Amino acid sequence: MTPQSEDSSIDDRRKARRVLFVRSVRLHFDSHGDAIEATTVDISHGGMLVKTASFRNPGTKLDFTIALSEENASIEGSAEVVRVHGGDETKLPSGMGIHFLELRGASAKLLRSVVEGDS
């Protein structure tokens, strides 16, 4: 897949508040072990932007795990690739826009804490 540059502003299309959030994230794309390590750029209640050169097509489903600095705490769930960006990194890093489909365990509470700055 060849990533495409986006001409319109990403911020114009975002409805949820996003916060800068740089952490390692593991993206699992299937049950056969297809996984990559990436880095989150920002996060919201509805999704995240991840910086990576290993793109997947929009519509691709995945499971993710973001390790937090707290002992054994992580945000994990299932998601879907909704956007891919490559090229001009002065506007946006090469990577993928990920929409959360489901958050597991205490992940919703942890995500809320990150986005709302409760910790």
mmCIF file with all atom_site columns, C-alpha atoms in Angstrom:
data_model
loop_
_atom_site.group_PDB
_atom_site.id
_atom_site.type_symbol
_atom_site.label_atom_id
_atom_site.label_alt_id
_atom_site.label_comp_id
_atom_site.label_asym_id
_atom_site.label_entity_id
_atom_site.label_seq_id
_atom_site.pdbx_PDB_ins_code
_atom_site.Cartn_x
_atom_site.Cartn_y
_atom_site.Cartn_z
_atom_site.occupancy
_atom_site.B_iso_or_equiv
_atom_site.pdbx_formal_charge
_atom_site.auth_seq_id
_atom_site.auth_comp_id
_atom_site.auth_asym_id
_atom_site.auth_atom_id
_atom_site.pdbx_PDB_model_num
ATOM 1   C CA . MET A 1 1   ? 0.000   0.000   0.000  1.00 0.00 ? 1   MET A CA 1
ATOM 2   C CA . THR A 1 2   ? 1.232   3.464   -0.821 1.00 0.00 ? 2   THR A CA 1
ATOM 3   C CA . PRO A 1 3   ? 0.390   6.079   1.792  1.00 0.00 ? 3   PRO A CA 1
ATOM 4   C CA . GLN A 1 4   ? -1.201  9.273   0.558  1.00 0.00 ? 4   GLN A CA 1
ATOM 5   C CA . SER A 1 5   ? -0.663  12.794  1.747  1.00 0.00 ? 5   SER A CA 1
ATOM 6   C CA . GLU A 1 6   ? -3.740  14.487  3.094  1.00 0.00 ? 6   GLU A CA 1
ATOM 7   C CA . ASP A 1 7   ? -4.493  17.957  1.768  1.00 0.00 ? 7   ASP A CA 1
ATOM 8   C CA . SER A 1 8   ? -7.157  18.992  4.242  1.00 0.00 ? 8   SER A CA 1
ATOM 9   C CA . SER A 1 9   ? -6.356  19.678  7.854  1.00 0.00 ? 9   SER A CA 1
ATOM 10  C CA . ILE A 1 10  ? -6.651  16.656  10.129 1.00 0.00 ? 10  ILE A CA 1
ATOM 11  C CA . ASP A 1 11  ? -7.656  18.944  13.002 1.00 0.00 ? 11  ASP A CA 1
ATOM 12  C CA . ASP A 1 12  ? -10.748 20.084  11.074 1.00 0.00 ? 12  ASP A CA 1
ATOM 13  C CA . ARG A 1 13  ? -12.109 16.537  11.033 1.00 0.00 ? 13  ARG A CA 1
ATOM 14  C CA . ARG A 1 14  ? -11.413 15.615  14.641 1.00 0.00 ? 14  ARG A CA 1
ATOM 15  C CA . LYS A 1 15  ? -14.344 15.848  16.987 1.00 0.00 ? 15  LYS A CA 1
ATOM 16  C CA . ALA A 1 16  ? -12.657 14.519  20.136 1.00 0.00 ? 16  ALA A CA 1
ATOM 17  C CA . ARG A 1 17  ? -10.031 16.361  22.158 1.00 0.00 ? 17  ARG A CA 1
ATOM 18  C CA . ARG A 1 18  ? -6.557  14.987  21.423 1.00 0.00 ? 18  ARG A CA 1
ATOM 19  C CA . VAL A 1 19  ? -3.556  15.227  23.694 1.00 0.00 ? 19  VAL A CA 1
ATOM 20  C CA . LEU A 1 20  ? 0.102   14.681  22.923 1.00 0.00 ? 20  LEU A CA 1
ATOM 21  C CA . PHE A 1 21  ? 0.931   11.194  24.107 1.00 0.00 ? 21  PHE A CA 1
ATOM 22  C CA . VAL A 1 22  ? 4.215   9.557   23.116 1.00 0.00 ? 22  VAL A CA 1
ATOM 23  C CA . ARG A 1 23  ? 4.407   5.883   24.107 1.00 0.00 ? 23  ARG A CA 1
ATOM 24  C CA . SER A 1 24  ? 5.323   2.570   22.530 1.00 0.00 ? 24  SER A CA 1
ATOM 25  C CA . VAL A 1 25  ? 2.346   0.698   21.165 1.00 0.00 ? 25  VAL A CA 1
ATOM 26  C CA . ARG A 1 26  ? 2.175   -2.876  19.894 1.00 0.00 ? 26  ARG A CA 1
ATOM 27  C CA . LEU A 1 27  ? -0.247  -3.412  17.017 1.00 0.00 ? 27  LEU A CA 1
ATOM 28  C CA . HIS A 1 28  ? -1.412  -7.001  16.328 1.00 0.00 ? 28  HIS A CA 1
ATOM 29  C CA . PHE A 1 29  ? -3.019  -7.422  12.911 1.00 0.00 ? 29  PHE A CA 1
ATOM 30  C CA . ASP A 1 30  ? -4.002  -11.080 12.900 1.00 0.00 ? 30  ASP A CA 1
ATOM 31  C CA . SER A 1 31  ? -3.845  -14.322 14.826 1.00 0.00 ? 31  SER A CA 1
ATOM 32  C CA . HIS A 1 32  ? -0.771  -15.462 12.873 1.00 0.00 ? 32  HIS A CA 1
ATOM 33  C CA . GLY A 1 33  ? 1.598   -13.160 14.721 1.00 0.00 ? 33  GLY A CA 1
ATOM 34  C CA . ASP A 1 34  ? 1.569   -10.202 12.318 1.00 0.00 ? 34  ASP A CA 1
ATOM 35  C CA . ALA A 1 35  ? 2.498   -7.435  14.738 1.00 0.00 ? 35  ALA A CA 1
ATOM 36  C CA . ILE A 1 36  ? 4.514   -4.227  14.694 1.00 0.00 ? 36  ILE A CA 1
ATOM 37  C CA . GLU A 1 37  ? 5.925   -1.847  17.271 1.00 0.00 ? 37  GLU A CA 1
ATOM 38  C CA . ALA A 1 38  ? 5.026   1.799   16.695 1.00 0.00 ? 38  ALA A CA 1
ATOM 39  C CA . THR A 1 39  ? 4.926   5.038   18.645 1.00 0.00 ? 39  THR A CA 1
ATOM 40  C CA . THR A 1 40  ? 1.816   6.972   19.545 1.00 0.00 ? 40  THR A CA 1
ATOM 41  C CA . VAL A 1 41  ? 1.836   10.659  18.635 1.00 0.00 ? 41  VAL A CA 1
ATOM 42  C CA . ASP A 1 42  ? -1.456  11.719  20.170 1.00 0.00 ? 42  ASP A CA 1
ATOM 43  C CA . ILE A 1 43  ? -4.528  10.094  21.662 1.00 0.00 ? 43  ILE A CA 1
ATOM 44  C CA . SER A 1 44  ? -8.194  10.853  22.305 1.00 0.00 ? 44  SER A CA 1
ATOM 45  C CA . HIS A 1 45  ? -11.207 9.026   23.701 1.00 0.00 ? 45  HIS A CA 1
ATOM 46  C CA . GLY A 1 46  ? -11.886 7.729   20.192 1.00 0.00 ? 46  GLY A CA 1
ATOM 47  C CA . GLY A 1 47  ? -8.487  6.847   18.779 1.00 0.00 ? 47  GLY A CA 1
ATOM 48  C CA . MET A 1 48  ? -4.826  7.606   18.285 1.00 0.00 ? 48  MET A CA 1
ATOM 49  C CA . LEU A 1 49  ? -2.264  8.588   15.710 1.00 0.00 ? 49  LEU A CA 1
ATOM 50  C CA . VAL A 1 50  ? 0.687   6.219   15.491 1.00 0.00 ? 50  VAL A CA 1
ATOM 51  C CA . LYS A 1 51  ? 3.996   6.951   13.818 1.00 0.00 ? 51  LYS A CA 1
ATOM 52  C CA . THR A 1 52  ? 5.225   4.026   11.723 1.00 0.00 ? 52  THR A CA 1
ATOM 53  C CA . ALA A 1 53  ? 6.551   3.161   8.283  1.00 0.00 ? 53  ALA A CA 1
ATOM 54  C CA . SER A 1 54  ? 4.665   -0.182  8.339  1.00 0.00 ? 54  SER A CA 1
ATOM 55  C CA . PHE A 1 55  ? 1.299   0.828   6.931  1.00 0.00 ? 55  PHE A CA 1
ATOM 56  C CA . ARG A 1 56  ? -1.903  -1.191  6.701  1.00 0.00 ? 56  ARG A CA 1
ATOM 57  C CA . ASN A 1 57  ? -4.927  -0.356  4.574  1.00 0.00 ? 57  ASN A CA 1
ATOM 58  C CA . PRO A 1 58  ? -7.822  1.642   6.006  1.00 0.00 ? 58  PRO A CA 1
ATOM 59  C CA . GLY A 1 59  ? -10.414 -0.814  7.279  1.00 0.00 ? 59  GLY A CA 1
ATOM 60  C CA . THR A 1 60  ? -7.793  -3.199  8.675  1.00 0.00 ? 60  THR A CA 1
ATOM 61  C CA . LYS A 1 61  ? -8.777  -4.441  12.142 1.00 0.00 ? 61  LYS A CA 1
ATOM 62  C CA . LEU A 1 62  ? -6.188  -4.828  14.878 1.00 0.00 ? 62  LEU A CA 1
ATOM 63  C CA . ASP A 1 63  ? -5.613  -5.334  18.581 1.00 0.00 ? 63  ASP A CA 1
ATOM 64  C CA . PHE A 1 64  ? -3.335  -2.911  20.419 1.00 0.00 ? 64  PHE A CA 1
ATOM 65  C CA . THR A 1 65  ? -1.482  -2.586  23.701 1.00 0.00 ? 65  THR A CA 1
ATOM 66  C CA . ILE A 1 66  ? -0.018  0.665   25.017 1.00 0.00 ? 66  ILE A CA 1
ATOM 67  C CA . ALA A 1 67  ? 2.199   0.146   28.060 1.00 0.00 ? 67  ALA A CA 1
ATOM 68  C CA . LEU A 1 68  ? 1.900   2.972   30.574 1.00 0.00 ? 68  LEU A CA 1
ATOM 69  C CA . SER A 1 69  ? 4.585   4.046   32.991 1.00 0.00 ? 69  SER A CA 1
ATOM 70  C CA . GLU A 1 70  ? 2.616   2.739   35.979 1.00 0.00 ? 70  GLU A CA 1
ATOM 71  C CA . GLU A 1 71  ? 3.548   -0.794  36.994 1.00 0.00 ? 71  GLU A CA 1
ATOM 72  C CA . ASN A 1 72  ? 1.686   -3.354  34.842 1.00 0.00 ? 72  ASN A CA 1
ATOM 73  C CA . ALA A 1 73  ? -0.800  -0.744  33.567 1.00 0.00 ? 73  ALA A CA 1
ATOM 74  C CA . SER A 1 74  ? -1.756  -0.702  29.905 1.00 0.00 ? 74  SER A CA 1
ATOM 75  C CA . ILE A 1 75  ? -4.446  0.557   27.579 1.00 0.00 ? 75  ILE A CA 1
ATOM 76  C CA . GLU A 1 76  ? -5.562  -2.259  25.313 1.00 0.00 ? 76  GLU A CA 1
ATOM 77  C CA . GLY A 1 77  ? -8.383  -3.143  23.006 1.00 0.00 ? 77  GLY A CA 1
ATOM 78  C CA . SER A 1 78  ? -9.426  -3.578  19.404 1.00 0.00 ? 78  SER A CA 1
ATOM 79  C CA . ALA A 1 79  ? -9.338  -0.906  16.728 1.00 0.00 ? 79  ALA A CA 1
ATOM 80  C CA . GLU A 1 80  ? -9.436  -0.151  13.024 1.00 0.00 ? 80  GLU A CA 1
ATOM 81  C CA . VAL A 1 81  ? -7.104  1.747   10.705 1.00 0.00 ? 81  VAL A CA 1
ATOM 82  C CA . VAL A 1 82  ? -9.036  4.758   9.391  1.00 0.00 ? 82  VAL A CA 1
ATOM 83  C CA . ARG A 1 83  ? -6.301  6.873   7.768  1.00 0.00 ? 83  ARG A CA 1
ATOM 84  C CA . VAL A 1 84  ? -2.801  6.444   6.410  1.00 0.00 ? 84  VAL A CA 1
ATOM 85  C CA . HIS A 1 85  ? -0.397  9.336   5.924  1.00 0.00 ? 85  HIS A CA 1
ATOM 86  C CA . GLY A 1 86  ? 2.998   9.380   4.328  1.00 0.00 ? 86  GLY A CA 1
ATOM 87  C CA . GLY A 1 87  ? 5.124   11.925  2.622  1.00 0.00 ? 87  GLY A CA 1
ATOM 88  C CA . ASP A 1 88  ? 5.321   15.492  3.906  1.00 0.00 ? 88  ASP A CA 1
ATOM 89  C CA . GLU A 1 89  ? 6.183   15.073  7.588  1.00 0.00 ? 89  GLU A CA 1
ATOM 90  C CA . THR A 1 90  ? 6.107   18.830  8.198  1.00 0.00 ? 90  THR A CA 1
ATOM 91  C CA . LYS A 1 91  ? 2.310   18.538  8.373  1.00 0.00 ? 91  LYS A CA 1
ATOM 92  C CA . LEU A 1 92  ? 1.858   15.119  9.962  1.00 0.00 ? 92  LEU A CA 1
ATOM 93  C CA . PRO A 1 93  ? 4.222   12.215  10.757 1.00 0.00 ? 93  PRO A CA 1
ATOM 94  C CA . SER A 1 94  ? 4.097   9.158   8.509  1.00 0.00 ? 94  SER A CA 1
ATOM 95  C CA . GLY A 1 95  ? 1.746   6.750   10.159 1.00 0.00 ? 95  GLY A CA 1
ATOM 96  C CA . MET A 1 96  ? -1.828  5.653   10.677 1.00 0.00 ? 96  MET A CA 1
ATOM 97  C CA . GLY A 1 97  ? -4.932  7.066   12.268 1.00 0.00 ? 97  GLY A CA 1
ATOM 98  C CA . ILE A 1 98  ? -6.455  4.375   14.486 1.00 0.00 ? 98  ILE A CA 1
ATOM 99  C CA . HIS A 1 99  ? -10.096 4.376   15.685 1.00 0.00 ? 99  HIS A CA 1
ATOM 100 C CA . PHE A 1 100 ? -10.845 2.463   18.888 1.00 0.00 ? 100 PHE A CA 1
ATOM 101 C CA . LEU A 1 101 ? -13.594 -0.153  18.595 1.00 0.00 ? 101 LEU A CA 1
ATOM 102 C CA . GLU A 1 102 ? -13.363 -1.683  22.082 1.00 0.00 ? 102 GLU A CA 1
ATOM 103 C CA . LEU A 1 103 ? -11.339 -1.017  25.215 1.00 0.00 ? 103 LEU A CA 1
ATOM 104 C CA . ARG A 1 104 ? -10.638 -3.953  27.546 1.00 0.00 ? 104 ARG A CA 1
ATOM 105 C CA . GLY A 1 105 ? -10.550 -4.163  31.336 1.00 0.00 ? 105 GLY A CA 1
ATOM 106 C CA . ALA A 1 106 ? -9.599  -0.910  33.046 1.00 0.00 ? 106 ALA A CA 1
ATOM 107 C CA . SER A 1 107 ? -8.474  0.624   29.733 1.00 0.00 ? 107 SER A CA 1
ATOM 108 C CA . ALA A 1 108 ? -11.411 3.049   29.450 1.00 0.00 ? 108 ALA A CA 1
ATOM 109 C CA . LYS A 1 109 ? -10.639 4.476   32.889 1.00 0.00 ? 109 LYS A CA 1
ATOM 110 C CA . LEU A 1 110 ? -6.911  4.725   32.129 1.00 0.00 ? 110 LEU A CA 1
ATOM 111 C CA . LEU A 1 111 ? -7.590  6.387   28.774 1.00 0.00 ? 111 LEU A CA 1
ATOM 112 C CA . ARG A 1 112 ? -9.928  8.902   30.375 1.00 0.00 ? 112 ARG A CA 1
ATOM 113 C CA . SER A 1 113 ? -7.204  9.721   32.906 1.00 0.00 ? 113 SER A CA 1
ATOM 114 C CA . VAL A 1 114 ? -4.644  10.293  30.135 1.00 0.00 ? 114 VAL A CA 1
ATOM 115 C CA . VAL A 1 115 ? -6.909  12.434  27.942 1.00 0.00 ? 115 VAL A CA 1
ATOM 116 C CA . GLU A 1 116 ? -8.380  14.484  30.775 1.00 0.00 ? 116 GLU A CA 1
ATOM 117 C CA . GLY A 1 117 ? -5.079  14.826  32.617 1.00 0.00 ? 117 GLY A CA 1
ATOM 118 C CA . ASP A 1 118 ? -6.279  13.299  35.879 1.00 0.00 ? 118 ASP A CA 1
ATOM 119 C CA . SER A 1 119 ? -2.935  11.789  36.805 1.00 0.00 ? 119 SER A CA 1
#
